[in-house]
Amino acid sequence: MGERCCAAVVRVLVLQAAWALSGGQVRYSVPEEAKAGTVVGRLAQDLGLEAGEAEARRLRLVAPGRRASVEVSGASGALLVSSRLDREELCGKSAPCALRLEVLLERPLRVFHVQLEVTDINDNAPVFPAARKNLSIAELSVPGSRFPLEGASDADIGANAQLTYTLSPSEHFSLDLQKSNERNIEPELVLTKSLDRETIPVHRLVLTATDGGRPSLTGTMELVVSVLDANDNAPQFNQSVYKVQLLESAEVGTLVTRVNATDADEGIHSEVTYAVTNFLPPSGKDVISINPITGEILLTGEIDFEEVKVFNFRIEAIDKGTPPLSSHCKVVLEVVDVNDNAPEVWVTSLSVPVPEDASLGTVVALLSVSDRDSGENGRVRCWVWPASPFGLEATFAGSYSLVLREALDRERVSEYEVEVRAEDGGAPALRASRGLRVPVSDVNDNAPVFAQAVYTVLARENNAAGAELARLWARDPDEAANGRVSYSVWDGGLGVGGGAAASSSTGVGWRPASSYVSVDAESGRLWALQPLDYEELQVLQFEVRAVDAGEPPLSGNATVQLFVLDENDNAPALLPPAGSAAEAGGVAAAEAALAGAGSESGTLWAWAAWGAPAGQVVAKIRAVDADSGYNAWLRYELWEPRGKGPFRVGLYSGEVSTARALDEADGPRQRLLIVVRDHGEPARSATATLSVSLLEAAEAALAAGSSSSSSSSSLVSRSAAGVELGAGAASAATNVWLVVAICAVSSLFLLAVVLYGASRWAPRAAVLSAPGPTTLVCASEVGSWSYSQRHSRSLCVADGAAKSDLMVFSPNFPPPPPAPAAKDTQPEPSALLDTVSGDTLAQPEWVTASRNGGGTNIHFAKRMYLMVSAAPEKKGELAVWLKNTAGRQLGRRCGACEAAEQRTVSLQAQERVRVGGSAPVRRRARL
């Protein structure tokens, strides 16, 4: 800048000098764009004014028509730049740019002309008409084609306005400058290489104009060359092959894929439409469609992997050019399997029913399992439910055998509902099942079994022949003929003498059980073949066999114990007086009385002395009832004479005694009618006529003594009690008869003392006392039997060898108070009663044992029986215990027991006569 200022000052000085030489016109020169305050020239000095004169004469500048950019300083008179000087604004393209100014000076008024030349500097860059120039050139234009361009302009002049042009590098275009005249240059754009719109649709170039100033300034213009399209490109797909996987469960309308074909051309030449061709298989046209505008391929039908796994088809893309161009691509649609098919189970063979004795591994059925899916979806796992007794075995792919894994039992399960289940490996897994009904056929592998091992049957005597006694039932779980049971009374495996037999003291002999009862072969009903008589048969024990109809037949047995219940079917029977011919026969006479007794008997005779006091026993009525229990419990009633007679009868003793003192008014003879009744329902009775003769005291004593002596001798000889007449009243009439009476009484007392001592210290049998029949028990090594007071039959039917048994029938009486223990060493009954077949059996709480003197009494609190079975090695101990307990006679053989039976019958008959048949009186029958 300093150099420029110096140059400007020099030029001003030169101009001033020139103006001075020219004679009155002052010329100045100032560069444009000079700063305000720049001194253009010393105008007052150049006009020849003195210092201070310019201000005094008011030197000022007048610029007509335009705004002056210079002013005159009033103090110094210098011409100064007052504002921006722009030569292009002041003069444009004119050269030189001279401004004509007028300077006024007053006192005197004088006008001076001042010429101010504004010199050009390079302060303007070249300017193009537009910053961007858009050109459109056809794609098919040939190289060498020229395209004129508008040049730039520069506001400066001279060298500052001399322009040169350059073009940005391009392989397709170049710049050629054409001179229209010496000063103007016109640039031209020349095509040097063929255009390809699809490669470069738009070319962007920069045209630069540079002026000749120092430094030079430039201007630019952007050339945007758009290549005009031609239909020289066919549509192109972005993929030659589209591979798509679609689940077979896809719904209709699902987007399969979108194909895209592009055309490098533009405009209508680039618009593409789509079409589907070449379906393989042809059924693909029913499941595939394409949108011709968007190229979206949609599913229009259902697809099934199991039917078609792959669809192949082609897509054609066509543009809208002239002529239209097209291209193709291939679409491969793979259907992906989903687990949409459950396994299928088929039964190809079934062998039923299966015998229950079939061996393990037996093939019951053949099955086929398949799944239409593939891969894991088609891999099938099979099993059987329930897991037993059948199982599956794989034979080969997809085939299984249903085999027997466990033994069958038709009686437990007669039919199996087997389910073969299959499950594939899909997610989620699908299942299928096939139900099989496998019946089990029966074999005869079960013997009939009775509901009870021992049947206890109670039957009243005098039942009708053919009456049903009980119903036996044996269950055979087999079916059809194998489970059809027939019943029979079994007479096989009998003991000596015909086995099933009954015995009696009347000599009936042994009889088989089938002569008493019969069993219906089909229903198992037990019938009575004949009326039962308690007095003949009390217990009947036999076996019933149940046999099925299988091959081979199987059988089962049950023991039946038939207890005959007593009915009041026997009226009381009167016994003959003691010492009579009937009594001489002993037991035979008693049995004959029982068998032939009627409701009435002959007249009995008795004697009584005048003046006998009240309570004197004159006679005793003896009667017996063949029944037992309450049916045999007798009571005596005086039927005639009624009212206040001289005699009375003991209700249960049958003793006829004086009710008051006898006197002569009672007459020489009294006839008494006595009724004997039992306690049965209905009660039965018998009548006895007693004729009592009233004698003098001496005659009565003689008759009483004779009767007493006969009765005493009979009692000692037979050890039995009969009907006894009361002792005569003590009379002092005759000393002889008194001595005889005293001797008789003493003999009786002595005999009673001897018998009491013998019974007190001698071992006694275990006897049960009760209002029922006293039971004597006898045991031996060969068997067992029970005996009642009357003729009875013990029937025992058993399979195989007999056992040592003890059967006891007990009454419904509480046990007597326990007696002090004896000082002997014989074993307690419980020690043997608790031993059954070698095992320990707890003694029941209703069995008590006590020692009384040298014997052992067993008492039972309830009416029942006890069966004791001893092992072979215990038979000796059982016999010893029975011997020590029941008396010495029980230790003998069974034959000795039979003799004891008869003697016991006689004793019991006499005891009944003695006590008047009073059943409630508790007595012990001694052996």
mmCIF file of N, CA, C and O in Angstrom, residues 178-213:
data_model
loop_
_atom_site.group_PDB
_atom_site.id
_atom_site.type_symbol
_atom_site.label_atom_id
_atom_site.label_comp_id
_atom_site.label_asym_id
_atom_site.label_seq_id
_atom_site.Cartn_x
_atom_site.Cartn_y
_atom_site.Cartn_z
ATOM 1 N N GLN A 178 -13.479 -19.882 -28.249
ATOM 2 C CA GLN A 178 -13.624 -19.268 -29.585
ATOM 3 C C GLN A 178 -13.642 -17.748 -29.431
ATOM 4 O O GLN A 178 -14.394 -17.230 -28.606
ATOM 5 N N LYS A 179 -12.787 -17.010 -30.233
ATOM 6 C CA LYS A 179 -12.717 -15.543 -30.193
ATOM 7 C C LYS A 179 -13.687 -14.980 -31.206
ATOM 8 O O LYS A 179 -13.574 -15.220 -32.390
ATOM 9 N N SER A 180 -14.656 -14.288 -30.621
ATOM 10 C CA SER A 180 -15.622 -13.655 -31.535
ATOM 11 C C SER A 180 -15.071 -12.348 -32.090
ATOM 12 O O SER A 180 -15.378 -11.952 -33.191
ATOM 13 N N ASN A 181 -14.237 -11.646 -31.312
ATOM 14 C CA ASN A 181 -13.528 -10.426 -31.762
ATOM 15 C C ASN A 181 -12.230 -10.394 -30.970
ATOM 16 O O ASN A 181 -11.885 -11.355 -30.278
ATOM 17 N N GLU A 182 -11.576 -9.258 -31.077
ATOM 18 C CA GLU A 182 -10.273 -9.199 -30.431
ATOM 19 C C GLU A 182 -10.385 -9.232 -28.904
ATOM 20 O O GLU A 182 -9.459 -9.640 -28.226
ATOM 21 N N ARG A 183 -11.463 -8.736 -28.416
ATOM 22 C CA ARG A 183 -11.593 -8.658 -26.977
ATOM 23 C C ARG A 183 -12.443 -9.796 -26.400
ATOM 24 O O ARG A 183 -12.230 -10.195 -25.261
ATOM 25 N N ASN A 184 -13.475 -10.332 -27.080
ATOM 26 C CA ASN A 184 -14.419 -11.307 -26.540
ATOM 27 C C ASN A 184 -13.969 -12.740 -26.894
ATOM 28 O O ASN A 184 -13.585 -13.005 -28.039
ATOM 29 N N ILE A 185 -14.030 -13.576 -25.918
ATOM 30 C CA ILE A 185 -13.728 -15.005 -26.097
ATOM 31 C C ILE A 185 -14.962 -15.788 -25.653
ATOM 32 O O ILE A 185 -15.490 -15.598 -24.565
ATOM 33 N N GLU A 186 -15.458 -16.692 -26.492
ATOM 34 C CA GLU A 186 -16.644 -17.506 -26.190
ATOM 35 C C GLU A 186 -16.197 -18.946 -25.931
ATOM 36 O O GLU A 186 -15.623 -19.591 -26.809
ATOM 37 N N PRO A 187 -16.496 -19.433 -24.737
ATOM 38 C CA PRO A 187 -16.114 -20.842 -24.443
ATOM 39 C C PRO A 187 -17.156 -21.823 -25.004
ATOM 40 O O PRO A 187 -18.352 -21.539 -25.060
ATOM 41 N N GLU A 188 -16.719 -23.010 -25.418
ATOM 42 C CA GLU A 188 -17.602 -24.072 -25.919
ATOM 43 C C GLU A 188 -17.259 -25.394 -25.184
ATOM 44 O O GLU A 188 -16.084 -25.698 -24.970
ATOM 45 N N LEU A 189 -18.333 -26.165 -24.864
ATOM 46 C CA LEU A 189 -18.176 -27.466 -24.192
ATOM 47 C C LEU A 189 -18.176 -28.538 -25.276
ATOM 48 O O LEU A 189 -19.109 -28.639 -26.069
ATOM 49 N N VAL A 190 -17.117 -29.325 -25.311
ATOM 50 C CA VAL A 190 -16.950 -30.321 -26.369
ATOM 51 C C VAL A 190 -17.055 -31.715 -25.733
ATOM 52 O O VAL A 190 -16.421 -32.002 -24.691
ATOM 53 N N LEU A 191 -17.923 -32.668 -26.327
ATOM 54 C CA LEU A 191 -18.069 -34.050 -25.862
ATOM 55 C C LEU A 191 -16.912 -34.851 -26.420
ATOM 56 O O LEU A 191 -16.762 -34.977 -27.630
ATOM 57 N N THR A 192 -16.139 -35.410 -25.524
ATOM 58 C CA THR A 192 -14.969 -36.167 -25.966
ATOM 59 C C THR A 192 -15.172 -37.686 -25.862
ATOM 60 O O THR A 192 -14.393 -38.439 -26.447
ATOM 61 N N LYS A 193 -16.194 -38.149 -25.115
ATOM 62 C CA LYS A 193 -16.429 -39.589 -24.920
ATOM 63 C C LYS A 193 -17.924 -39.836 -24.815
ATOM 64 O O LYS A 193 -18.652 -39.008 -24.290
ATOM 65 N N SER A 194 -18.337 -41.007 -25.332
ATOM 66 C CA SER A 194 -19.774 -41.319 -25.328
ATOM 67 C C SER A 194 -20.320 -41.350 -23.888
ATOM 68 O O SER A 194 -19.645 -41.769 -22.941
ATOM 69 N N LEU A 195 -21.529 -40.911 -23.792
ATOM 70 C CA LEU A 195 -22.183 -40.856 -22.480
ATOM 71 C C LEU A 195 -22.964 -42.147 -22.208
ATOM 72 O O LEU A 195 -23.452 -42.805 -23.141
ATOM 73 N N ASP A 196 -23.098 -42.473 -20.974
ATOM 74 C CA ASP A 196 -23.935 -43.617 -20.530
ATOM 75 C C ASP A 196 -24.720 -43.154 -19.309
ATOM 76 O O ASP A 196 -24.178 -43.028 -18.208
ATOM 77 N N ARG A 197 -25.966 -42.930 -19.564
ATOM 78 C CA ARG A 197 -26.764 -42.392 -18.468
ATOM 79 C C ARG A 197 -26.855 -43.357 -17.301
ATOM 80 O O ARG A 197 -26.950 -42.953 -16.143
ATOM 81 N N GLU A 198 -26.869 -44.646 -17.624
ATOM 82 C CA GLU A 198 -26.974 -45.622 -16.550
ATOM 83 C C GLU A 198 -25.713 -45.662 -15.701
ATOM 84 O O GLU A 198 -25.763 -46.069 -14.541
ATOM 85 N N THR A 199 -24.603 -45.242 -16.314
ATOM 86 C CA THR A 199 -23.357 -45.199 -15.536
ATOM 87 C C THR A 199 -23.230 -43.878 -14.815
ATOM 88 O O THR A 199 -23.044 -43.841 -13.594
ATOM 89 N N ILE A 200 -23.301 -42.745 -15.581
ATOM 90 C CA ILE A 200 -23.260 -41.408 -14.974
ATOM 91 C C ILE A 200 -24.414 -40.632 -15.576
ATOM 92 O O ILE A 200 -24.350 -40.151 -16.705
ATOM 93 N N PRO A 201 -25.494 -40.555 -14.807
ATOM 94 C CA PRO A 201 -26.649 -39.840 -15.378
ATOM 95 C C PRO A 201 -26.450 -38.336 -15.417
ATOM 96 O O PRO A 201 -27.038 -37.659 -16.253
ATOM 97 N N VAL A 202 -25.617 -37.784 -14.530
ATOM 98 C CA VAL A 202 -25.422 -36.335 -14.445
ATOM 99 C C VAL A 202 -23.930 -36.072 -14.309
ATOM 100 O O VAL A 202 -23.261 -36.686 -13.456
ATOM 101 N N HIS A 203 -23.442 -35.202 -15.127
ATOM 102 C CA HIS A 203 -22.045 -34.770 -15.034
ATOM 103 C C HIS A 203 -22.019 -33.367 -14.467
ATOM 104 O O HIS A 203 -22.708 -32.478 -14.970
ATOM 105 N N ARG A 204 -21.239 -33.166 -13.468
ATOM 106 C CA ARG A 204 -21.110 -31.847 -12.839
ATOM 107 C C ARG A 204 -19.702 -31.319 -13.121
ATOM 108 O O ARG A 204 -18.718 -31.930 -12.683
ATOM 109 N N LEU A 205 -19.651 -30.165 -13.859
ATOM 110 C CA LEU A 205 -18.391 -29.520 -14.252
ATOM 111 C C LEU A 205 -18.339 -28.103 -13.696
ATOM 112 O O LEU A 205 -19.389 -27.518 -13.402
ATOM 113 N N VAL A 206 -17.136 -27.591 -13.582
ATOM 114 C CA VAL A 206 -16.939 -26.213 -13.096
ATOM 115 C C VAL A 206 -16.136 -25.434 -14.163
ATOM 116 O O VAL A 206 -15.011 -25.843 -14.519
ATOM 117 N N LEU A 207 -16.750 -24.344 -14.602
ATOM 118 C CA LEU A 207 -16.078 -23.468 -15.581
ATOM 119 C C LEU A 207 -15.536 -22.259 -14.825
ATOM 120 O O LEU A 207 -16.304 -21.560 -14.148
ATOM 121 N N THR A 208 -14.226 -22.009 -14.936
ATOM 122 C CA THR A 208 -13.567 -20.928 -14.180
ATOM 123 C C THR A 208 -13.073 -19.844 -15.156
ATOM 124 O O THR A 208 -12.414 -20.155 -16.154
ATOM 125 N N ALA A 209 -13.393 -18.576 -14.763
ATOM 126 C CA ALA A 209 -12.925 -17.411 -15.579
ATOM 127 C C ALA A 209 -11.914 -16.631 -14.743
ATOM 128 O O ALA A 209 -12.193 -16.307 -13.595
ATOM 129 N N THR A 210 -10.729 -16.275 -15.314
ATOM 130 C CA THR A 210 -9.666 -15.575 -14.596
ATOM 131 C C THR A 210 -9.323 -14.285 -15.355
ATOM 132 O O THR A 210 -9.128 -14.299 -16.582
ATOM 133 N N ASP A 211 -9.270 -13.125 -14.592
ATOM 134 C CA ASP A 211 -8.950 -11.850 -15.269
ATOM 135 C C ASP A 211 -7.437 -11.656 -15.301
ATOM 136 O O ASP A 211 -6.683 -12.478 -14.761
ATOM 137 N N GLY A 212 -6.974 -10.531 -15.903
ATOM 138 C CA GLY A 212 -5.537 -10.281 -16.072
ATOM 139 C C GLY A 212 -4.967 -9.356 -15.031
ATOM 140 O O GLY A 212 -3.847 -8.861 -15.194
ATOM 141 N N GLY A 213 -5.707 -9.078 -13.945
ATOM 142 C CA GLY A 213 -5.214 -8.183 -12.918
ATOM 143 C C GLY A 213 -4.097 -8.822 -12.111
ATOM 144 O O GLY A 213 -3.806 -10.020 -12.207
#
